[in-house]
Short mmCIF file of C-alpha atoms in Angstrom, two decimals:
data_model
loop_
_atom_site.label_atom_id
_atom_site.label_comp_id
_atom_site.label_asym_id
_atom_site.label_seq_id
_atom_site.Cartn_x
_atom_site.Cartn_y
_atom_site.Cartn_z
CA MET A 1 -48.45 -20.12 18.66
CA SER A 2 -49.83 -16.60 19.11
CA ASP A 3 -51.01 -15.51 22.53
CA PRO A 4 -54.81 -16.08 22.82
CA ILE A 5 -55.05 -13.21 25.26
CA SER A 6 -53.54 -10.91 22.63
CA ARG A 7 -56.09 -12.11 20.05
CA LEU A 8 -58.93 -11.52 22.48
CA ASP A 9 -57.67 -8.03 23.25
CA GLN A 10 -57.52 -7.27 19.53
CA PHE A 11 -61.11 -8.44 19.12
CA ARG A 12 -62.23 -6.25 21.99
CA ALA A 13 -60.40 -3.27 20.43
CA ASP A 14 -62.17 -3.85 17.13
CA ALA A 15 -65.56 -4.10 18.86
CA PRO A 16 -65.51 -1.45 21.61
CA GLY A 17 -69.26 -1.72 22.19
CA ALA A 18 -69.16 -5.37 23.11
CA PRO A 19 -70.14 -5.85 26.81
CA MET A 20 -67.15 -8.04 27.68
CA SER A 21 -64.86 -8.09 30.69
CA SER A 22 -61.90 -10.22 29.74
CA ALA A 23 -59.64 -12.40 31.84
CA ALA A 24 -56.73 -10.52 30.33
CA GLU A 25 -58.03 -7.27 31.77
CA ALA A 26 -58.21 -8.76 35.22
CA ARG A 27 -54.82 -10.39 34.76
CA SER A 28 -53.31 -7.14 33.51
CA ARG A 29 -54.76 -5.26 36.45
CA GLY A 30 -53.24 -7.74 38.86
CA ASP A 31 -49.88 -7.44 37.11
CA GLN A 32 -50.05 -3.64 37.38
CA ILE A 33 -50.74 -3.79 41.09
CA ARG A 34 -47.94 -6.28 41.64
CA ARG A 35 -45.51 -4.21 39.57
CA ARG A 36 -46.44 -1.08 41.45
CA ARG A 37 -45.93 -2.80 44.78
CA ARG A 38 -42.51 -3.93 43.57
CA ALA A 39 -41.78 -0.38 42.43
CA VAL A 40 -42.63 0.96 45.88
CA VAL A 41 -40.35 -1.61 47.51
CA THR A 42 -37.45 -1.14 45.11
CA ALA A 43 -37.71 2.63 44.76
CA GLY A 44 -35.96 3.02 48.08
CA VAL A 45 -32.89 1.23 46.83
CA ALA A 46 -32.78 3.16 43.56
CA ALA A 47 -29.97 5.69 43.73
CA MET A 48 -31.20 9.17 44.61
CA ALA A 49 -31.41 11.86 41.89
CA ALA A 50 -28.29 14.01 42.01
CA VAL A 51 -28.93 16.80 44.50
CA VAL A 52 -25.70 18.51 43.61
CA ALA A 53 -24.84 21.81 42.04
CA GLY A 54 -22.70 22.54 39.04
CA PRO A 55 -22.34 25.17 36.38
CA VAL A 56 -25.07 27.59 35.54
CA ILE A 57 -26.72 25.41 32.91
CA PHE A 58 -29.94 24.75 34.82
CA LEU A 59 -31.74 27.17 37.12
CA SER A 60 -33.56 26.17 40.30
CA THR A 61 -33.26 26.58 44.05
CA GLY A 62 -35.16 26.12 47.27
CA LEU A 63 -37.64 23.51 48.45
CA GLY A 64 -41.22 24.48 49.21
CA ASP A 65 -42.60 25.05 52.68
CA THR A 66 -45.39 22.85 53.95
CA GLY A 67 -48.85 24.20 53.19
CA ILE A 68 -52.45 23.23 53.85
CA ASP A 69 -54.78 21.89 51.19
CA PRO A 70 -57.66 24.40 51.19
CA ALA A 71 -60.03 21.83 49.69
CA PRO A 72 -59.40 18.45 51.33
CA ALA A 73 -61.16 15.43 49.96
CA THR A 74 -63.57 13.56 52.20
CA SER A 75 -61.49 10.47 51.48
CA ASP A 76 -58.18 9.90 49.74
CA SER A 77 -59.76 6.98 47.95
CA VAL A 78 -62.40 9.10 46.17
CA THR A 79 -62.01 8.70 42.44
CA ALA A 80 -62.57 11.34 39.80
CA SER A 81 -65.93 12.31 38.42
CA GLY A 82 -66.75 12.03 34.74
CA PRO A 83 -64.98 9.38 32.63
CA SER A 84 -62.98 8.12 35.59
CA ALA A 85 -65.96 7.62 37.91
CA SER A 86 -66.59 4.13 36.61
CA ALA A 87 -63.03 2.99 37.25
CA SER A 88 -63.72 1.25 40.54
CA ALA A 89 -60.60 -0.89 40.11
CA SER A 90 -58.30 2.14 40.30
CA ASP A 91 -56.35 2.72 43.49
CA LEU A 92 -55.15 6.19 42.45
CA SER A 93 -56.00 8.87 45.01
CA ARG A 94 -55.05 12.35 46.16
CA THR A 95 -52.13 10.87 48.07
CA ASN A 96 -50.51 10.24 44.68
CA LEU A 97 -50.30 13.97 43.94
CA PRO A 98 -47.08 15.87 44.68
CA THR A 99 -46.79 18.03 47.77
CA GLU A 100 -44.98 21.33 48.35
CA ASP A 101 -41.91 19.46 49.57
CA ASP A 102 -41.60 17.73 46.18
CA LEU A 103 -41.36 20.99 44.25
CA VAL A 104 -38.40 23.22 43.48
CA ALA A 105 -38.82 26.98 43.14
CA ASP A 106 -36.68 29.00 40.72
CA ASP A 107 -34.49 31.60 42.36
CA PRO A 108 -35.51 34.30 43.31
CA TYR A 109 -39.12 33.13 43.55
CA PRO A 110 -40.56 31.91 46.88
CA ALA A 111 -41.55 28.33 47.62
CA TRP A 112 -44.67 26.76 46.12
CA VAL A 113 -47.72 26.18 48.33
CA GLN A 114 -50.97 24.36 47.60
CA GLU A 115 -53.89 26.40 46.31
CA GLN A 116 -56.53 23.84 45.30
CA THR A 117 -56.94 20.08 44.84
CA TYR A 118 -59.50 18.52 42.52
CA ASP A 119 -61.04 15.11 41.93
CA GLY A 120 -60.68 14.93 38.15
CA ASP A 121 -59.08 17.33 35.66
CA GLY A 122 -60.58 20.41 37.27
CA THR A 123 -63.04 22.89 35.82
CA ASP A 124 -60.61 25.08 33.88
CA THR A 125 -57.78 24.57 31.39
CA TYR A 126 -54.55 23.74 33.21
CA ASN A 127 -52.24 23.78 30.16
CA ASP A 128 -52.52 26.10 27.15
CA CYS A 129 -50.87 23.57 24.84
CA LEU A 130 -53.04 20.54 25.59
CA THR A 131 -56.39 20.43 23.82
CA GLU A 132 -57.52 17.15 25.42
CA SER A 133 -57.90 16.37 29.11
CA LEU A 134 -56.54 13.16 30.62
CA GLY A 135 -60.10 12.11 31.31
CA ASP A 136 -60.97 12.54 27.63
CA ALA A 137 -57.83 10.56 26.77
CA GLY A 138 -59.32 7.53 28.52
CA ALA A 139 -57.99 7.78 32.07
CA GLN A 140 -59.71 5.55 34.61
CA ALA A 141 -59.03 8.03 37.41
CA THR A 142 -57.61 11.56 37.49
CA PHE A 143 -56.61 14.01 40.22
CA ARG A 144 -55.21 17.52 40.05
CA ARG A 145 -53.44 19.88 42.43
CA ASP A 146 -52.69 23.58 41.80
CA PHE A 147 -49.83 25.50 43.41
CA VAL A 148 -48.95 29.19 43.72
CA ALA A 149 -45.88 30.98 45.00
CA LYS A 150 -46.15 31.62 48.73
CA PRO A 151 -48.40 34.71 49.01
CA GLY A 152 -46.92 37.84 50.50
CA GLU A 153 -43.34 36.89 49.65
CA GLU A 154 -41.16 38.99 47.36
CA TYR A 155 -41.57 38.07 43.64
CA ALA A 156 -44.62 35.93 44.44
CA ASP A 157 -46.74 37.78 41.89
CA ALA A 158 -44.16 37.16 39.13
CA ALA A 159 -43.64 33.45 39.80
CA GLY A 160 -46.65 32.31 37.80
CA THR A 161 -48.54 29.11 38.54
CA LEU A 162 -47.75 25.41 38.73
CA ASN A 163 -50.10 22.44 38.66
CA ALA A 164 -49.87 18.68 38.55
CA VAL A 165 -52.36 16.17 37.16
CA VAL A 166 -51.99 12.43 37.70
CA ALA A 167 -54.02 9.78 35.90
CA GLU A 168 -54.27 6.01 35.75
CA PHE A 169 -54.93 4.07 32.55
CA SER A 170 -55.94 0.52 31.74
CA SER A 171 -52.36 -0.59 30.98
CA ALA A 172 -48.77 0.56 30.85
CA GLU A 173 -48.97 0.49 27.05
CA GLU A 174 -51.96 2.82 27.05
CA ALA A 175 -50.23 5.17 29.49
CA GLU A 176 -47.14 5.27 27.28
CA LYS A 177 -49.24 6.02 24.19
CA VAL A 178 -51.04 8.87 25.93
CA SER A 179 -47.76 10.30 27.26
CA VAL A 180 -46.28 10.35 23.75
CA ASP A 181 -49.34 12.16 22.40
CA LEU A 182 -49.19 14.69 25.24
CA SER A 183 -45.47 15.32 24.70
CA ASP A 184 -46.06 15.91 21.00
CA ALA A 185 -48.82 18.38 21.84
CA ALA A 186 -46.59 20.15 24.37
CA ILE A 187 -43.90 20.67 21.70
CA SER A 188 -46.22 21.82 18.92
CA CYS A 189 -48.63 23.65 21.27
CA PRO A 190 -51.59 23.63 18.86
CA GLY A 191 -53.77 25.54 21.30
CA VAL A 192 -51.73 28.75 20.93
CA ASP A 193 -50.93 30.71 17.79
CA GLY A 194 -47.27 31.48 17.22
CA ALA A 195 -45.85 29.32 20.00
CA GLU A 196 -42.10 28.70 19.68
CA LEU A 197 -40.12 25.89 21.27
CA ALA A 198 -37.74 27.32 23.88
CA GLY A 199 -36.17 24.11 25.20
CA THR A 200 -36.55 20.42 25.99
CA LEU A 201 -35.20 18.24 28.77
CA PRO A 202 -35.49 14.49 29.46
CA VAL A 203 -36.94 13.11 32.69
CA GLU A 204 -35.35 9.76 33.50
CA GLY A 205 -34.37 7.50 36.36
CA GLY A 206 -35.97 5.82 39.35
CA VAL A 207 -39.59 4.81 38.84
CA VAL A 208 -39.94 6.78 35.59
CA SER A 209 -40.73 4.70 32.50
CA SER A 210 -40.37 7.69 30.16
CA GLY A 211 -40.60 11.44 30.42
CA SER A 212 -39.81 14.78 28.87
CA ILE A 213 -40.08 18.50 29.59
CA ASP A 214 -40.99 20.82 26.73
CA VAL A 215 -41.03 24.61 27.03
CA VAL A 216 -42.75 27.00 24.60
CA THR A 217 -43.13 30.77 24.55
CA TYR A 218 -45.74 32.91 22.85
CA GLN A 219 -46.91 36.50 22.66
CA PRO A 220 -49.53 37.70 25.15
CA ASP A 221 -52.93 39.03 24.11
CA ASP A 222 -52.26 42.13 26.18
CA PRO A 223 -49.93 44.40 24.15
CA GLU A 224 -48.91 46.22 27.34
CA MET A 225 -47.46 43.08 28.88
CA ASN A 226 -43.71 43.60 28.79
CA ALA A 227 -42.89 39.88 28.50
CA VAL A 228 -43.88 36.70 26.71
CA TRP A 229 -45.87 33.82 28.14
CA GLU A 230 -43.90 30.65 28.88
CA THR A 231 -45.55 27.28 29.35
CA ALA A 232 -43.36 24.39 30.52
CA THR A 233 -44.95 20.94 30.33
CA ALA A 234 -43.46 17.85 32.00
CA VAL A 235 -45.05 14.58 30.87
CA VAL A 236 -43.96 11.47 32.77
CA ALA A 237 -45.14 7.87 32.43
CA ALA A 238 -44.62 5.37 35.26
CA GLU A 239 -46.17 1.95 34.68
CA ASP A 240 -49.89 2.56 33.95
CA ARG A 241 -49.87 6.10 35.31
CA VAL A 242 -49.18 9.48 33.71
CA LEU A 243 -48.15 12.78 35.30
CA VAL A 244 -48.60 16.14 33.60
CA MET A 245 -46.92 19.04 35.40
CA THR A 246 -47.37 22.57 34.04
CA ARG A 247 -45.59 25.80 34.93
CA LYS A 248 -46.85 29.04 33.34
CA ARG A 249 -45.29 32.45 33.86
CA GLY A 250 -44.44 35.67 32.07
CA VAL A 251 -40.74 35.97 31.22
CA GLN A 252 -38.28 38.14 29.35
CA ASP A 253 -36.50 36.52 26.42
CA TYR A 254 -33.14 36.44 28.24
CA VAL A 255 -34.48 34.32 31.13
CA SER A 256 -33.53 30.64 31.03
CA PRO A 257 -36.49 28.31 30.46
CA THR A 258 -38.19 26.51 33.34
CA THR A 259 -36.77 23.01 33.91
CA LEU A 260 -39.12 21.18 36.36
CA GLN A 261 -36.63 18.28 36.35
CA THR A 262 -36.38 17.51 40.07
CA SER A 263 -40.01 18.42 40.71
CA ALA A 264 -41.16 16.00 38.00
CA VAL A 265 -38.98 13.16 39.32
CA ASN A 266 -40.26 13.65 42.86
CA ALA A 267 -43.84 13.81 41.62
CA ALA A 268 -43.37 10.57 39.64
CA TYR A 269 -42.28 8.77 42.80
CA ARG A 270 -45.28 10.16 44.65
CA MET A 271 -47.57 9.10 41.78
CA VAL A 272 -46.67 5.40 42.17
CA GLY A 273 -46.73 5.51 45.96
CA ALA A 274 -42.95 5.46 46.42
CA THR A 275 -40.77 7.72 48.57
CA PRO A 276 -39.30 10.58 46.48
CA PRO A 277 -35.49 10.85 46.32
CA GLY A 278 -34.10 12.80 49.23
CA GLU A 279 -37.00 12.02 51.56
CA PRO A 280 -36.13 9.68 54.45
CA SER A 281 -37.52 6.16 54.15
CA ALA A 282 -38.61 3.90 56.97
CA ASP A 283 -35.47 1.78 56.63
CA PRO A 284 -32.26 3.82 56.17
CA THR A 285 -30.53 0.87 54.53
CA GLU A 286 -33.06 0.91 51.67
CA THR A 287 -31.72 4.18 50.28
CA GLY A 288 -28.14 3.02 49.98
CA SER A 289 -27.32 5.58 52.64
CA PRO A 290 -23.70 6.53 53.30
CA ALA A 291 -23.83 4.99 56.78
CA ALA A 292 -25.00 1.66 55.40
CA ASP A 293 -22.50 1.46 52.55
CA GLY A 294 -19.33 2.85 54.08
CA LEU A 295 -19.20 6.29 52.46
CA SER A 296 -19.05 9.28 54.79
CA ALA A 297 -17.89 12.88 55.00
CA ALA A 298 -14.35 11.52 55.30
CA ASN A 299 -14.56 10.60 51.61
CA LEU A 300 -15.12 14.22 50.61
CA ILE A 301 -12.61 16.95 49.99
CA ASP A 302 -12.06 19.46 52.82
CA GLY A 303 -12.63 23.02 51.66
CA SER A 304 -9.75 24.29 53.77
CA THR A 305 -7.33 22.22 51.66
CA LEU A 306 -8.46 23.66 48.32
CA PRO A 307 -5.91 25.93 46.63
CA PRO A 308 -6.97 29.59 46.56
CA LEU A 309 -8.37 31.10 43.40
CA ASP A 310 -5.72 33.79 43.58
CA ARG A 311 -6.94 35.85 40.64
CA PHE A 312 -9.87 37.08 42.76
CA GLU A 313 -9.98 38.43 46.29
CA SER A 314 -12.55 36.81 48.54
CA ALA A 315 -13.41 37.42 52.16
CA LEU A 316 -14.68 33.86 52.57
CA GLY A 317 -12.31 31.86 50.40
CA TRP A 318 -13.76 28.50 49.37
CA ASN A 319 -17.16 28.36 51.02
CA GLN A 320 -19.16 25.13 51.25
CA TYR A 321 -22.80 25.62 50.33
CA THR A 322 -26.05 23.73 49.87
CA PRO A 323 -26.42 23.13 46.13
CA THR A 324 -29.54 23.53 44.03
CA PRO A 325 -31.20 20.26 42.97
CA ASP A 326 -31.55 20.86 39.25
CA VAL A 327 -27.86 21.25 38.39
CA PRO A 328 -25.57 18.32 37.51
CA THR A 329 -22.15 17.62 39.00
CA LEU A 330 -20.41 17.89 35.62
CA ALA A 331 -21.25 20.34 32.85
CA CYS A 332 -21.16 17.47 30.35
CA GLN A 333 -23.36 15.19 32.43
CA LYS A 334 -26.03 13.57 30.26
CA GLU A 335 -28.25 12.10 32.98
CA TRP A 336 -28.65 12.23 36.74
CA LEU A 337 -26.05 10.21 38.60
CA SER A 338 -28.87 8.00 39.91
CA SER A 339 -29.02 6.43 36.44
CA LEU A 340 -25.58 4.87 37.00
CA GLY A 341 -26.89 2.43 39.62
CA ALA A 342 -24.59 3.30 42.52
CA SER A 343 -25.45 1.78 45.89
CA ALA A 344 -24.33 4.90 47.76
CA LYS A 345 -23.25 8.47 47.03
CA VAL A 346 -21.86 11.44 48.93
CA ALA A 347 -21.21 14.88 47.50
CA SER A 348 -19.83 18.30 48.43
CA ASP A 349 -19.87 21.67 46.72
CA TYR A 350 -17.78 24.82 47.19
CA ARG A 351 -17.82 28.27 45.66
CA TRP A 352 -15.43 31.22 45.53
CA ASP A 353 -17.34 34.50 45.82
CA THR A 354 -16.15 38.05 45.36
CA ASP A 355 -18.20 41.02 46.51
CA ARG A 356 -19.85 41.01 43.07
CA ALA A 357 -20.36 37.44 41.92
CA MET A 358 -19.41 33.78 42.17
CA VAL A 359 -16.25 33.22 40.12
CA GLY A 360 -15.24 29.65 41.02
CA GLN A 361 -16.97 26.32 41.69
CA VAL A 362 -15.83 22.90 42.90
CA HIS A 363 -18.24 19.96 42.78
CA VAL A 364 -17.31 16.49 44.00
CA ALA A 365 -19.34 13.29 44.03
CA VAL A 366 -18.14 9.91 45.29
CA LEU A 367 -20.14 6.86 44.16
CA ASP A 368 -19.86 3.32 45.48
CA PHE A 369 -21.08 0.36 43.40
CA PRO A 370 -22.02 -3.25 44.22
CA ASP A 371 -18.96 -4.63 42.41
CA GLU A 372 -16.05 -3.64 40.17
CA ASN A 373 -17.91 -4.55 36.99
CA ALA A 374 -20.69 -2.10 37.84
CA ALA A 375 -18.15 0.59 38.67
CA GLY A 376 -16.34 -0.02 35.38
CA ALA A 377 -19.55 0.20 33.38
CA ALA A 378 -20.43 3.50 35.08
CA TYR A 379 -16.94 4.83 34.35
CA ASN A 380 -17.37 4.05 30.65
CA GLU A 381 -20.76 5.77 30.64
CA ILE A 382 -19.33 8.93 32.17
CA MET A 383 -16.46 8.83 29.67
CA GLU A 384 -19.05 8.91 26.88
CA TRP A 385 -20.76 11.91 28.48
CA MET A 386 -17.45 13.74 28.63
CA GLU A 387 -16.58 12.97 25.03
CA VAL A 388 -19.95 13.93 23.57
CA CYS A 389 -20.89 16.63 26.12
CA PRO A 390 -24.64 16.50 25.45
CA ALA A 391 -25.68 19.13 28.01
CA ASN A 392 -27.35 21.45 25.52
CA GLU A 393 -31.01 20.77 26.28
CA LEU A 394 -31.78 24.36 27.20
CA GLY A 395 -29.83 26.14 24.50
CA VAL A 396 -26.56 26.35 26.45
CA ASP A 397 -24.07 24.41 24.36
CA PRO A 398 -20.80 23.56 26.13
CA THR A 399 -17.87 22.97 23.83
CA VAL A 400 -15.44 20.15 24.56
CA THR A 401 -12.12 21.86 24.14
CA SER A 402 -10.09 18.69 24.51
CA LEU A 403 -11.09 15.04 24.63
CA PRO A 404 -10.43 13.14 27.85
CA THR A 405 -6.82 12.19 28.44
CA ASP A 406 -5.48 9.63 30.88
CA VAL A 407 -4.15 11.30 34.03
CA SER A 408 -3.46 8.25 36.18
CA ASP A 409 0.27 8.96 36.31
CA ASP A 410 -0.40 12.45 37.66
CA LEU A 411 -2.59 11.37 40.55
CA ASP A 412 -0.78 10.17 43.64
CA ALA A 413 -3.97 8.54 44.93
CA GLY A 414 -3.41 5.66 42.51
CA PRO A 415 -6.77 5.08 40.82
CA LYS A 416 -7.20 2.17 38.45
CA ARG A 417 -7.87 4.65 35.66
CA ALA A 418 -8.85 8.29 35.34
CA ALA A 419 -9.78 10.70 32.58
CA ARG A 420 -10.09 14.45 32.22
CA SER A 421 -11.90 16.72 29.79
CA GLN A 422 -12.54 20.43 29.53
CA ALA A 423 -15.71 22.28 28.55
CA THR A 424 -16.74 25.91 28.24
CA TYR A 425 -20.13 27.56 28.58
CA PRO A 426 -21.24 31.20 28.80
CA GLY A 427 -21.82 33.14 31.97
CA LEU A 428 -25.19 34.66 32.76
CA ASP A 429 -24.19 38.31 32.42
CA GLY A 430 -24.72 38.30 28.66
CA GLY A 431 -21.19 39.63 28.07
CA ASP A 432 -17.91 37.95 27.21
CA SER A 433 -17.58 36.01 30.44
CA MET A 434 -17.17 32.24 30.12
CA TRP A 435 -17.00 29.36 32.55
CA PHE A 436 -13.97 27.14 31.96
CA GLU A 437 -14.61 23.76 33.53
CA THR A 438 -12.27 20.83 34.00
CA GLU A 439 -14.00 17.50 34.60
CA LEU A 440 -12.46 14.36 36.06
CA VAL A 441 -13.69 10.80 36.60
CA ALA A 442 -11.44 8.37 38.50
CA GLU A 443 -12.08 4.67 39.16
CA TYR A 444 -10.70 2.60 42.04
CA GLU A 445 -12.10 -0.85 42.86
CA THR A 446 -15.87 -0.37 43.39
CA ARG A 447 -15.72 3.41 43.59
CA LEU A 448 -15.84 6.40 41.27
CA VAL A 449 -14.80 9.95 42.10
CA LEU A 450 -16.19 12.79 39.97
CA VAL A 451 -14.77 16.31 40.08
CA GLY A 452 -16.04 19.40 38.31
CA TYR A 453 -13.89 22.50 38.73
CA ALA A 454 -14.89 25.73 36.97
CA GLU A 455 -13.47 29.25 36.88
CA LEU A 456 -15.09 32.33 35.43
CA ALA A 457 -12.95 34.14 32.88
CA GLY A 458 -13.33 35.20 29.30
CA PRO A 459 -13.34 35.54 26.57
CA CYS A 460 -9.88 34.07 27.12
CA PRO A 461 -9.30 31.21 29.57
CA PRO A 462 -7.45 31.71 32.85
CA SER A 463 -3.77 32.29 32.22
CA THR A 464 -1.61 29.25 31.53
CA GLY A 465 1.69 31.12 31.39
CA ASP A 466 2.24 30.54 27.67
CA LYS A 467 3.59 33.88 26.44
CA ASP A 468 3.03 32.86 22.82
CA ASP A 469 -0.68 32.38 23.46
CA PRO A 470 -2.73 35.35 22.17
CA CYS A 471 -4.74 35.07 25.38
CA TYR A 472 -1.67 35.35 27.62
CA GLN A 473 -2.37 37.69 30.52
CA PRO A 474 0.81 38.69 32.32
CA ASP A 475 -1.11 40.22 35.26
CA GLN A 476 -2.65 36.85 36.14
CA PRO A 477 -0.73 34.32 38.24
CA ASP A 478 0.31 31.24 36.32
CA SER A 479 -1.43 28.76 38.62
CA TRP A 480 -4.53 27.51 36.81
CA PRO A 481 -3.07 24.09 35.82
CA ASP A 482 -1.66 23.66 39.33
CA ARG A 483 -5.05 24.40 40.90
CA ILE A 484 -6.74 21.85 38.67
CA LEU A 485 -4.32 19.07 39.57
CA ALA A 486 -4.29 19.92 43.29
CA ILE A 487 -8.08 19.79 43.50
CA GLU A 488 -8.24 16.51 41.58
CA LYS A 489 -5.58 14.89 43.76
CA ALA A 490 -7.24 15.97 47.00
CA ALA A 491 -10.68 14.80 45.87
CA VAL A 492 -9.52 11.38 44.67
CA THR A 493 -7.31 10.80 47.71
CA ALA A 494 -10.23 11.48 50.07
CA GLY A 495 -12.71 9.57 47.91
CA ILE A 496 -10.85 6.27 48.10
CA SER A 497 -9.07 6.75 51.44
CA ASP A 498 -10.90 3.90 53.17
CA LEU A 499 -10.16 1.44 50.34
CA ARG A 500 -6.36 1.82 50.42
#
């Protein structure tokens, strides 16, 4: 028998002028509220988005400083004017907008600070590619917040602008439909003549139901402007709510497109009233914290034990650093590690710097899972990432030079199974330099250890000592394979040390 509520909803859709308030609407609203409350409760236990650094595929660094809203609302419960004013059932408010601490600023630009907050879509166009406001799209409530680079800081004038609009719709289905339409508009950018797609990036994990980032560029009206306009649009759906985040700036054609990945994920959490990844929750056990699940710094490789990158002189050697949020652990990583469902994660990152540039990177992540089946499923997922190497969303297309091979016999730590692959991707200098990355995933009981080790060379790889190889470089020490294995052994041994 068909659902009578569905038939009633269809009748109401066919007769929009009918003055009816259905039981289904009330029931749906209650379901939304209950689902959102569950999302807020469970968001804490969702694995945090990977705040680890990797190869130079994505660009982003620095978290924003706290600012003051120059136009505070009289009440956080005030709903938007216009189409959303009649939505008395909505519990969306200004508190569901992202804050400075949720946003990531591209290096070398300063942190984002709040400029203005609106009830509704605002009085001006916030995205050149969207011809319809969220209010016009049927939102019950809408709020908007604009950000600028911290005034007075270096490069503040060149950073452009960033804004976020959040809206609530009558159902999750309606929110999904609107988000699809907005994403299509962001790609095609009908509001601008001659716009060209510069890159796309998915937004997934945590509270996000669906999401994408689309970046377009187009010529400015001012012929003296020595750059093109870039508009990056992140559209994220979470239950019955939609987030639109827009970054606009002038860029040269060699600058990597804006990503907005971490900022959009954090803003999605804030939109549903959950704690964004990386922000402390009231109960430390809810985040799957290292202390609660057994992982600690003892499970991470010690930089002093890493073999030297002897092709390059460095005053610091391997230096541990705070990574940027928008870069994955492995070059061939398809999604954030949070999508794997680990109950806890620890990570460390090291770099080898000369007086001119960074020439080596080591990234390690150790993930603990509820049981061995979950760990095995995550291992298989990572294997697929390594085989397909899908990390080409922004035009950087790593090449898998060899499919993963079993290396269990070579690792004295004794994992249940392990696999290695190699990928290459270009450096940022625009010349012949290439990053040569070796990637490892090792499984032991409920734990996975991931290692990404990359060296800058090119166009030939670091020397392997094969004199018959046309890329053989007699002036380079024959230690690249030894470095790879030594780093992998040390990382896996530390990662599972408490399980043996």
